[in-house]
Amino acid sequence: MYCQECQQRPATLHFTKIINGEKNEFHICEQCAKEKGDFIPGSNSFSIHNLLSGLLNFEQPLSDPGTAARSKQVTQCSQCGMTYPEFAKIGRFGCMNCYKTFASKLDPIFKRIHGGNTDHSGKIPKRLGNDLLERKKINQLREKLQQLIAQEEFEEAAEVRDRIRSMQQRLEGRD
Amino acid sequence: MSLERFMSEAISPWMKREGPDSDIVLSSRIRLARNLENHVFPMVANEQQAEEVNQQIRQHYADESYGSVGRLTYFDVDQLKPIEKRVLVEKHLISPNLAEDPKKSGVLMSEDESISIMINEEDHIRIQCLFPGFQLSEALTLASGIDDWFEEKVNYAFDEKHGYLTSCPTNVGTGMRASVMMHLPALVMTQKMHRIVPAINQLGLVVRGIYGEGSEAQGNVFQVSNQMTLGKSEQDIVEDLRGVVLQLIEEERSARKNLFETSKIQLEDRVHRSLGILSNSRIIQSKEATKCLSDVRLGIDLKIIEGISRKILNELMILTQPGFLQQYAGKPLSPDERDIRRATLIRERMKLEKNNE
């Protein structure tokens, strides 16, 4: 069996980490274990953030290391400048935009941390909540508008168009 | 300053009320992490960016009143003396992080100190509500109300899919950490805690020592809290935690009863020895003090000791920590000096109790 970190040397360390009741098996070589201190079993002194960082870094070797090395492009947040490796190292986002920037990598991480869950199902801020509902309604009306136009029901379509307009103005006024 | 006066100033008013199941549950806490829209999070913010957030919150909420809670007073953490910061940490009103690295950070506090709102900790806003005894739902209702009140004047970083966007991926979603502080001496004595902790972890809940992450369980006091913040509603999280806490209360009560029935004399011996140490020692380290305080508290709950109020132990667990000892002494103390002062303070406090009888 090859080391899952470098994929080159034979794996000599085999151990299991249980995170949130989920079993994760690790097979790595000694050199990689030394480089990544948090893989050494028995070093229980690490905090949740070291643990988290181990988890986030774990993302990279999963993808083909060959392509990762070839394309040196690093994902970077346009608002705060945080790069994915930085995020993986400190285990914290720099701003709300990071959630969008790293979106493609986040679901597996959230799944591990939050017992398989990736979607929020709790409270919605009141003001924003109204806006969310209204935006949904506008989208529905837009679909209806398309239908009406297709059916050549122009009079009703004009009414719907005006409703969308006034709703949009109200929303923008609130922003 | 007399001990009586010092205590009346040192102990948070909310702690003086006795809550439900307070023989086992010391306190219940809800914390909500929130961030403002379009501002970088405190960890990467420069001074100016951090100050902007701080100002925006201060301008809306400092000296404002919220319902029955009353006025919120603002404190600039940078301006506090090291001992004052330490005292706030020991009272659980600010986190150790905020005390260590107070970059443009502050705290809004209610009069009775049951509410503290940290500004520019790991997240822009951290709303914390503390209740005596087992009152998780009550704490959630209050925290959620304050959250709504904040949201009237500031825009939160929120996303339909991920919920409240937080600095740490472990808080995203509800941004809520619900925790209950429990005194579980009988479960420790009967070595049941070893089996219980992993079982609780399986349920997505965490058990740790009272000072949070990485800390040991001092004086048999454990904090049980939720780990997951995504995928479940706030009410469901609180309900799940409530279920586990109720079970722990049952287990602890039955372990106490069992101990009392099977090893009464050993238990009495242990409790009275601890009482003896607290009443007579001239030098006492904090570890020994909390151990003895835990024994005496158990003794009071089991009516092995009478005439001492349960509250004095809650008080002493707080008062005998380094920050408070130094505040009471009015000067910085070396560890050795603290051990002497600690012993003196505990003796004085015990005497006070006797005089009031």
Coordinates of C-alpha atoms in Angstrom, one line a residue:
Chain A
M1 CA 0.0 0.0 0.0
Y2 CA 1.3 3.4 -0.9
C3 CA 1.2 6.5 1.3
Q4 CA -1.9 8.4 0.7
E5 CA -0.1 11.7 1.1
C6 CA 2.8 11.4 -1.3
Q7 CA 1.6 8.4 -3.3
Q8 CA 5.2 7.4 -3.7
R9 CA 6.6 5.7 -0.6
P10 CA 5.1 2.7 1.0
A11 CA 2.7 3.5 3.9
T12 CA 4.2 2.4 7.2
L13 CA 1.8 4.2 9.6
H14 CA -1.8 3.0 9.7
F15 CA -4.3 4.5 12.1
T16 CA -7.9 5.6 12.5
K17 CA -9.2 8.9 13.6
I18 CA -12.8 9.2 14.7
I19 CA -14.3 12.6 14.0
N20 CA -17.9 13.1 15.0
G21 CA -18.5 9.4 15.1
E22 CA -17.2 9.1 11.5
K23 CA -14.3 6.7 11.1
N24 CA -11.4 7.9 9.0
E25 CA -8.5 5.6 8.2
F26 CA -5.1 7.0 7.4
H27 CA -2.2 5.2 5.7
I28 CA 0.9 7.3 5.4
C29 CA 4.7 7.0 5.2
E30 CA 7.0 8.1 8.0
Q31 CA 8.3 11.0 6.1
C32 CA 4.9 12.5 5.5
A33 CA 3.9 11.8 9.0
K34 CA 6.9 13.8 10.3
E35 CA 6.2 16.7 7.9
K36 CA 2.6 16.8 9.1
G37 CA 3.0 16.7 12.8
D38 CA -0.7 16.3 13.4
F39 CA -0.7 12.8 11.9
I40 CA 1.4 11.4 14.6
P41 CA -0.8 9.4 16.9
G42 CA -0.6 10.0 20.6
S43 CA 0.0 13.8 20.2
N44 CA -3.4 14.6 21.7
S45 CA -2.5 18.1 22.7
F46 CA -3.9 19.6 19.5
S47 CA -6.8 21.9 19.7
I48 CA -9.9 21.8 17.5
H49 CA -8.3 24.1 15.1
N50 CA -5.2 21.9 14.5
L51 CA -7.6 19.1 14.1
L52 CA -9.7 21.1 11.7
S53 CA -6.6 22.2 9.8
G54 CA -5.6 18.5 9.4
L55 CA -9.0 17.9 8.0
L56 CA -8.9 20.8 5.6
N57 CA -5.4 19.9 4.3
F58 CA -6.6 16.4 3.9
E59 CA -8.7 17.7 1.0
Q60 CA -5.8 18.3 -1.3
P61 CA -4.1 14.9 -1.7
L62 CA -7.6 13.5 -2.5
S63 CA -7.4 15.2 -5.9
D64 CA -4.8 13.9 -8.2
P65 CA -1.4 15.3 -7.0
G66 CA -0.1 15.4 -10.5
T67 CA -2.6 17.9 -11.8
A68 CA -2.4 19.9 -8.5
A69 CA 1.3 20.3 -9.1
R70 CA 1.0 21.2 -12.7
S71 CA -1.6 23.9 -12.4
K72 CA -0.2 26.1 -9.8
Q73 CA -3.3 28.3 -9.7
V74 CA -4.3 29.0 -6.2
T75 CA -7.9 29.9 -5.4
Q76 CA -7.9 33.3 -3.7
C77 CA -10.8 35.3 -2.3
S78 CA -11.3 38.6 -4.1
Q79 CA -12.6 40.4 -1.1
C80 CA -10.1 39.6 1.7
G81 CA -7.2 37.9 -0.2
M82 CA -7.4 34.6 1.7
T83 CA -6.1 31.7 -0.3
Y84 CA -7.2 28.1 0.1
P85 CA -3.9 26.9 1.6
E86 CA -4.1 29.8 4.1
F87 CA -7.7 28.9 5.0
A88 CA -6.6 25.3 5.4
K89 CA -3.8 26.3 7.6
I90 CA -5.6 28.6 10.0
G91 CA -9.0 26.9 9.7
R92 CA -10.9 30.2 9.5
F93 CA -12.6 32.2 6.7
G94 CA -11.4 35.7 6.1
C95 CA -14.8 37.1 5.1
M96 CA -18.3 36.1 3.9
N97 CA -17.1 36.1 0.3
C98 CA -14.7 33.2 1.1
Y99 CA -17.7 31.0 1.3
K100 CA -18.4 31.6 -2.4
T101 CA -14.7 31.5 -3.4
F102 CA -14.1 28.1 -1.8
A103 CA -17.6 26.8 -2.4
S104 CA -16.6 23.8 -4.5
K105 CA -14.4 22.5 -1.6
L106 CA -16.7 23.2 1.3
D107 CA -19.4 20.6 1.3
P108 CA -17.2 17.7 2.1
I109 CA -15.6 19.7 4.9
F110 CA -19.0 20.7 6.4
K111 CA -20.2 17.1 6.1
R112 CA -17.3 15.9 8.2
I113 CA -17.7 18.6 10.8
H114 CA -21.5 18.7 11.0
G115 CA -22.4 15.1 11.0
G116 CA -23.1 14.8 7.3
N117 CA -25.0 18.1 7.0
T118 CA -24.3 20.8 4.5
D119 CA -27.4 23.0 4.5
H120 CA -28.7 25.4 7.1
S121 CA -32.2 24.7 8.4
G122 CA -32.4 27.1 11.4
K123 CA -33.3 30.7 11.9
I124 CA -33.5 33.2 9.0
P125 CA -32.9 36.9 9.8
K126 CA -36.2 38.6 9.7
R127 CA -35.5 41.4 7.3
L128 CA -33.4 39.3 5.0
G129 CA -36.0 36.6 5.4
N130 CA -38.7 38.8 3.9
D131 CA -36.4 39.7 1.0
L132 CA -35.6 36.1 0.4
L133 CA -39.3 35.3 0.1
E134 CA -40.0 38.3 -2.1
R135 CA -37.1 37.4 -4.4
K136 CA -38.6 33.9 -4.7
K137 CA -42.0 35.4 -5.6
I138 CA -40.4 37.7 -8.2
N139 CA -38.8 34.7 -9.8
Q140 CA -42.1 32.9 -9.9
L141 CA -43.7 35.9 -11.5
R142 CA -40.9 36.1 -14.1
E143 CA -41.7 32.5 -15.1
K144 CA -45.3 33.4 -15.4
L145 CA -44.5 36.4 -17.5
Q146 CA -42.6 34.2 -20.0
Q147 CA -45.5 31.8 -20.2
L148 CA -48.0 34.6 -20.8
I149 CA -45.8 36.1 -23.5
A150 CA -45.5 32.7 -25.1
Q151 CA -49.3 32.4 -25.0
E152 CA -49.6 35.9 -26.5
E153 CA -51.7 37.1 -23.5
F154 CA -50.1 40.5 -23.6
E155 CA -52.6 42.4 -21.5
E156 CA -52.1 40.1 -18.5
A157 CA -48.4 40.0 -19.2
A158 CA -48.2 43.8 -18.9
E159 CA -49.9 43.6 -15.5
V160 CA -47.4 40.9 -14.3
R161 CA -44.5 43.0 -15.6
D162 CA -45.7 46.0 -13.6
R163 CA -46.1 43.9 -10.5
I164 CA -42.5 42.6 -10.8
R165 CA -41.3 46.2 -11.3
S166 CA -42.9 47.5 -8.2
M167 CA -41.8 44.6 -6.1
Q168 CA -38.2 45.1 -7.3
Q169 CA -38.3 48.8 -6.5
R170 CA -39.5 48.0 -3.0
L171 CA -36.7 45.5 -2.6
E172 CA -34.0 47.9 -3.8
G173 CA -35.5 50.7 -1.7
R174 CA -34.9 48.5 1.3
D175 CA -31.3 47.7 0.5
Chain B
M1 CA -12.3 45.9 51.5
S2 CA -14.4 43.6 53.6
L3 CA -15.0 40.2 52.1
E4 CA -18.8 40.7 52.2
R5 CA -18.6 43.9 50.1
F6 CA -16.0 42.4 47.8
M7 CA -18.2 39.4 47.2
S8 CA -21.3 41.5 46.5
E9 CA -19.4 43.2 43.8
A10 CA -17.6 40.2 42.5
I11 CA -20.4 37.7 42.0
S12 CA -22.6 38.4 39.0
P13 CA -26.2 39.2 40.1
W14 CA -27.6 36.5 37.8
M15 CA -25.5 33.9 39.7
K16 CA -27.2 34.7 43.0
R17 CA -30.6 33.5 41.8
E18 CA -31.1 29.7 42.0
G19 CA -32.3 28.0 38.9
P20 CA -34.1 24.6 38.3
D21 CA -32.1 21.4 39.0
S22 CA -29.3 23.5 40.6
D23 CA -28.1 20.6 42.7
I24 CA -26.5 19.4 39.5
V25 CA -26.7 22.1 36.8
L26 CA -24.7 25.2 37.7
S27 CA -25.6 27.3 34.6
S28 CA -27.0 27.2 31.1
R29 CA -25.6 29.3 28.3
I30 CA -26.5 30.2 24.7
R31 CA -24.0 31.8 22.4
L32 CA -24.8 33.2 18.9
A33 CA -22.0 34.1 16.5
R34 CA -22.9 36.8 14.0
N35 CA -21.0 38.8 11.4
L36 CA -21.8 42.0 9.6
E37 CA -22.3 41.9 5.9
N38 CA -19.4 43.1 3.7
H39 CA -16.9 43.6 6.4
V40 CA -13.9 41.2 6.6
F41 CA -13.8 39.0 9.7
P42 CA -11.9 40.2 12.8
M43 CA -9.0 37.8 12.3
V44 CA -7.9 39.4 9.0
A45 CA -9.2 42.9 9.6
N46 CA -6.7 45.7 10.0
E47 CA -7.1 48.2 12.9
Q48 CA -9.2 50.6 10.8
Q49 CA -11.6 47.9 9.5
A50 CA -12.0 46.5 13.0
E51 CA -12.7 49.9 14.4
E52 CA -15.4 50.5 11.8
V53 CA -17.2 47.4 12.9
N54 CA -16.8 48.2 16.6
Q55 CA -18.1 51.8 16.0
Q56 CA -21.1 50.7 14.0
I57 CA -22.2 48.3 16.8
R58 CA -21.3 50.7 19.6
Q59 CA -23.2 53.5 18.0
H60 CA -26.4 51.5 17.8
Y61 CA -26.3 49.6 21.1
A62 CA -24.1 51.1 23.7
D63 CA -26.3 52.5 26.5
E64 CA -29.4 51.3 24.7
S65 CA -32.0 49.3 26.6
Y66 CA -33.5 45.9 25.6
G67 CA -36.8 44.9 27.2
S68 CA -36.5 43.7 30.8
V69 CA -32.7 43.3 30.3
G70 CA -32.2 47.0 30.6
R71 CA -29.3 49.1 29.6
L72 CA -26.2 47.6 27.9
T73 CA -22.9 49.2 29.0
Y74 CA -19.9 49.2 26.7
F75 CA -16.3 48.4 27.8
D76 CA -13.3 48.9 25.6
V77 CA -11.2 45.7 26.2
D78 CA -8.0 47.5 25.2
Q79 CA -8.6 50.0 28.0
L80 CA -9.1 47.4 30.8
K81 CA -6.3 46.5 33.2
P82 CA -4.8 43.0 32.9
I83 CA -6.5 42.0 36.2
E84 CA -9.8 43.4 35.1
K85 CA -9.7 41.4 31.9
R86 CA -8.7 38.3 33.9
V87 CA -11.7 38.8 36.2
L88 CA -14.1 39.0 33.2
V89 CA -12.7 35.8 31.9
E90 CA -13.1 34.1 35.2
K91 CA -16.7 35.2 35.3
H92 CA -17.1 33.8 31.8
L93 CA -18.1 37.2 30.5
I94 CA -15.4 37.4 27.9
S95 CA -13.3 34.7 26.3
P96 CA -9.6 34.2 27.0
N97 CA -8.9 35.0 23.4
L98 CA -10.5 38.4 23.6
A99 CA -8.5 39.2 26.8
E100 CA -5.3 38.2 25.2
D101 CA -5.6 39.9 21.8
P102 CA -8.0 42.8 22.3
K103 CA -7.6 44.4 18.8
K104 CA -10.4 47.1 18.7
S105 CA -12.6 44.8 20.6
G106 CA -15.2 45.5 23.2
V107 CA -18.0 44.0 25.2
L108 CA -21.5 45.2 25.8
M109 CA -22.8 44.0 29.2
S110 CA -26.2 44.0 30.9
E111 CA -26.5 45.2 34.5
D112 CA -26.9 41.8 36.0
E113 CA -24.2 40.4 33.7
S114 CA -26.4 37.7 32.4
I115 CA -25.9 39.1 28.9
S116 CA -22.5 39.9 27.4
I117 CA -22.0 40.7 23.8
M118 CA -18.4 40.5 22.5
I119 CA -17.4 42.7 19.6
N120 CA -14.5 41.6 17.4
E121 CA -13.7 38.3 18.9
E122 CA -13.4 35.6 16.3
D123 CA -16.6 36.9 14.8
H124 CA -17.9 40.5 14.7
I125 CA -20.6 39.8 17.3
R126 CA -21.0 37.1 19.9
I127 CA -24.2 37.3 21.9
Q128 CA -24.0 35.3 25.1
C129 CA -26.8 34.7 27.6
L130 CA -26.2 33.0 30.9
F131 CA -28.9 31.6 33.2
P132 CA -28.6 29.9 36.6
G133 CA -29.5 26.2 36.7
F134 CA -31.0 24.3 33.9
Q135 CA -32.7 26.9 31.7
L136 CA -31.6 26.3 28.1
S137 CA -34.9 27.2 26.4
E138 CA -35.1 30.4 28.4
A139 CA -31.6 31.3 27.4
L140 CA -32.3 30.6 23.7
T141 CA -35.5 32.8 23.8
L142 CA -33.6 35.7 25.3
A143 CA -30.5 35.3 22.9
S144 CA -32.8 35.0 19.9
G145 CA -34.7 38.2 20.9
I146 CA -31.4 40.1 21.3
D147 CA -30.4 38.7 17.9
D148 CA -33.6 40.1 16.3
W149 CA -33.0 43.4 18.0
F150 CA -29.5 43.6 16.6
E151 CA -30.7 42.7 13.1
E152 CA -33.1 45.6 13.1
K153 CA -30.1 48.0 12.7
V154 CA -27.3 46.0 11.1
N155 CA -27.1 43.6 8.1
Y156 CA -25.9 40.2 9.0
A157 CA -23.6 38.0 6.8
F158 CA -26.2 35.3 5.9
D159 CA -26.6 32.9 3.0
E160 CA -29.6 30.9 2.2
K161 CA -27.6 27.6 2.0
H162 CA -25.1 28.0 4.8
G163 CA -27.1 30.2 7.2
Y164 CA -25.1 32.6 9.4
L165 CA -21.6 32.9 7.9
T166 CA -19.0 32.6 10.7
S167 CA -15.3 32.9 10.7
C168 CA -14.8 29.2 11.8
P169 CA -16.4 26.4 9.8
T170 CA -17.4 24.7 13.0
N171 CA -19.9 27.5 13.8
V172 CA -21.5 28.1 10.4
G173 CA -25.3 27.7 10.1
T174 CA -27.0 28.6 13.3
G175 CA -23.8 30.1 14.7
M176 CA -25.2 28.7 18.0
R177 CA -23.3 27.0 20.8
A178 CA -25.6 25.9 23.6
S179 CA -23.9 24.6 26.7
V180 CA -24.7 23.4 30.2
M181 CA -22.3 23.4 33.1
M182 CA -22.8 20.3 35.3
H183 CA -21.4 19.2 38.6
L184 CA -21.0 15.4 38.3
P185 CA -19.0 14.1 41.3
A186 CA -20.8 10.8 41.7
L187 CA -20.4 9.8 38.0
V188 CA -16.7 10.6 38.3
M189 CA -16.3 8.6 41.6
T190 CA -18.1 5.6 40.2
Q191 CA -15.9 5.9 37.0
K192 CA -19.0 6.1 34.9
M193 CA -17.9 9.3 33.2
H194 CA -15.4 7.4 31.1
R195 CA -18.2 5.4 29.5
I196 CA -20.6 8.3 29.2
V197 CA -18.3 10.8 27.5
P198 CA -17.7 8.8 24.3
A199 CA -21.4 8.0 24.1
I200 CA -22.3 11.6 24.3
N201 CA -19.7 12.4 21.6
Q202 CA -21.5 9.9 19.3
L203 CA -24.6 12.1 19.5
G204 CA -22.8 15.1 18.1
L205 CA -22.4 16.7 21.5
V206 CA -19.1 17.5 23.4
V207 CA -18.2 17.2 27.0
R208 CA -15.2 19.2 28.4
G209 CA -13.7 21.0 31.4
I210 CA -15.2 24.3 32.5
Y211 CA -12.8 26.6 30.7
G212 CA -13.7 25.2 27.3
E213 CA -11.4 23.7 24.7
G214 CA -8.6 21.6 26.0
S215 CA -9.2 22.3 29.7
E216 CA -9.4 19.6 32.3
A217 CA -12.5 19.0 34.3
Q218 CA -11.8 21.0 37.5
G219 CA -13.7 20.0 40.6
N220 CA -15.9 17.5 38.6
V221 CA -17.5 20.4 36.7
F222 CA -18.2 19.5 33.0
Q223 CA -19.5 21.5 30.2
V224 CA -21.8 19.7 27.7
S225 CA -22.5 21.5 24.5
N226 CA -23.5 21.0 20.9
Q227 CA -20.9 20.3 18.2
M228 CA -23.0 20.6 15.1
T229 CA -24.4 23.9 13.9
L230 CA -25.5 23.0 10.4
G231 CA -28.6 21.0 9.4
K232 CA -30.6 21.4 12.5
S233 CA -32.7 24.2 13.8
E234 CA -31.8 26.0 17.0
Q235 CA -34.8 24.5 18.8
D236 CA -33.8 21.0 17.7
I237 CA -30.2 21.4 18.9
V238 CA -31.5 22.7 22.3
E239 CA -34.0 19.8 22.5
D240 CA -31.3 17.2 21.8
L241 CA -28.9 18.7 24.4
R242 CA -31.8 18.9 26.9
G243 CA -32.5 15.3 26.5
V244 CA -28.9 14.3 27.2
V245 CA -28.6 16.7 30.2
L246 CA -31.8 15.3 31.7
Q247 CA -30.4 11.8 31.4
L248 CA -27.1 12.9 33.0
I249 CA -29.0 14.5 35.8
E250 CA -30.9 11.2 36.4
E251 CA -27.7 9.2 36.2
E252 CA -25.9 11.5 38.6
R253 CA -28.7 11.4 41.1
S254 CA -29.0 7.7 41.1
A255 CA -25.2 7.3 41.4
R256 CA -25.3 9.7 44.4
K257 CA -28.1 7.7 46.0
N258 CA -26.2 4.5 45.4
L259 CA -23.0 5.8 46.8
F260 CA -24.8 7.1 49.8
E261 CA -26.5 3.8 50.4
T262 CA -23.4 1.5 49.8
S263 CA -20.5 3.6 51.1
K264 CA -22.1 6.2 53.5
I265 CA -19.2 6.2 55.9
Q266 CA -16.5 6.6 53.2
L267 CA -18.5 9.4 51.6
E268 CA -19.0 11.1 55.0
D269 CA -15.3 10.8 55.7
R270 CA -14.3 12.3 52.3
V271 CA -16.8 15.2 52.6
H272 CA -15.7 16.0 56.2
R273 CA -12.0 15.8 55.4
S274 CA -12.5 18.2 52.5
L275 CA -14.5 20.5 54.8
G276 CA -11.7 20.3 57.3
I277 CA -9.1 21.2 54.7
L278 CA -11.1 24.2 53.5
S279 CA -11.8 25.5 57.0
N280 CA -8.3 25.0 58.4
S281 CA -5.6 25.1 55.7
R282 CA -3.2 28.0 55.5
I283 CA -1.9 27.2 52.0
I284 CA -4.0 25.7 49.3
Q285 CA -3.5 25.2 45.6
S286 CA -6.4 25.8 43.2
K287 CA -6.6 22.2 42.2
E288 CA -7.0 21.0 45.7
A289 CA -9.4 23.8 46.5
T290 CA -11.7 22.9 43.7
K291 CA -11.6 19.2 44.6
C292 CA -12.5 20.0 48.2
L293 CA -15.2 22.4 47.1
S294 CA -16.7 19.7 44.9
D295 CA -16.7 17.2 47.8
V296 CA -18.3 19.8 50.2
R297 CA -20.9 20.7 47.6
L298 CA -21.8 17.0 47.2
G299 CA -22.0 16.8 51.0
I300 CA -24.4 19.7 51.1
D301 CA -26.6 18.2 48.4
L302 CA -26.7 14.8 50.2
K303 CA -27.3 16.6 53.5
I304 CA -24.1 15.2 55.0
I305 CA -23.3 18.8 55.9
E306 CA -25.9 21.2 57.1
G307 CA -25.8 24.9 57.6
I308 CA -23.7 25.8 54.6
S309 CA -25.5 27.2 51.6
R310 CA -24.8 25.6 48.2
K311 CA -24.2 29.0 46.8
I312 CA -21.0 29.6 48.8
L313 CA -19.3 26.9 46.7
N314 CA -20.4 28.5 43.4
E315 CA -19.0 31.7 44.8
L316 CA -15.7 30.2 46.0
M317 CA -15.1 28.4 42.7
I318 CA -15.0 31.8 41.1
L319 CA -13.5 33.8 43.9
T320 CA -10.5 31.6 44.4
Q321 CA -9.2 31.9 40.9
P322 CA -6.0 33.9 40.3
G323 CA -7.7 37.1 38.9
F324 CA -10.1 37.4 41.7
L325 CA -7.5 36.7 44.4
Q326 CA -5.3 39.5 43.0
Q327 CA -8.2 41.9 42.7
Y328 CA -9.2 41.2 46.4
A329 CA -5.6 41.6 47.5
G330 CA -5.4 44.8 45.4
K331 CA -2.0 43.8 43.9
P332 CA -0.4 41.2 41.7
L333 CA 0.5 38.0 43.6
S334 CA 3.0 35.3 42.9
P335 CA 1.7 31.7 42.7
D336 CA 2.9 31.0 46.3
E337 CA 1.3 34.1 47.6
R338 CA -1.9 33.2 45.9
D339 CA -2.0 29.8 47.6
I340 CA -1.8 31.6 50.9
R341 CA -4.4 34.2 50.0
R342 CA -6.7 31.5 48.6
A343 CA -6.6 29.6 51.9
T344 CA -7.3 32.8 53.9
L345 CA -10.2 33.8 51.7
I346 CA -11.8 30.4 51.9
R347 CA -11.4 30.3 55.7
E348 CA -12.9 33.8 56.0
R349 CA -15.8 32.8 53.7
M350 CA -16.6 29.7 55.8
K351 CA -16.5 31.8 59.0
L352 CA -18.9 34.3 57.4
E353 CA -21.3 31.4 56.8
K354 CA -21.1 30.3 60.4
N355 CA -21.8 33.8 61.7
N356 CA -24.9 34.2 59.5
E357 CA -26.3 30.9 60.8

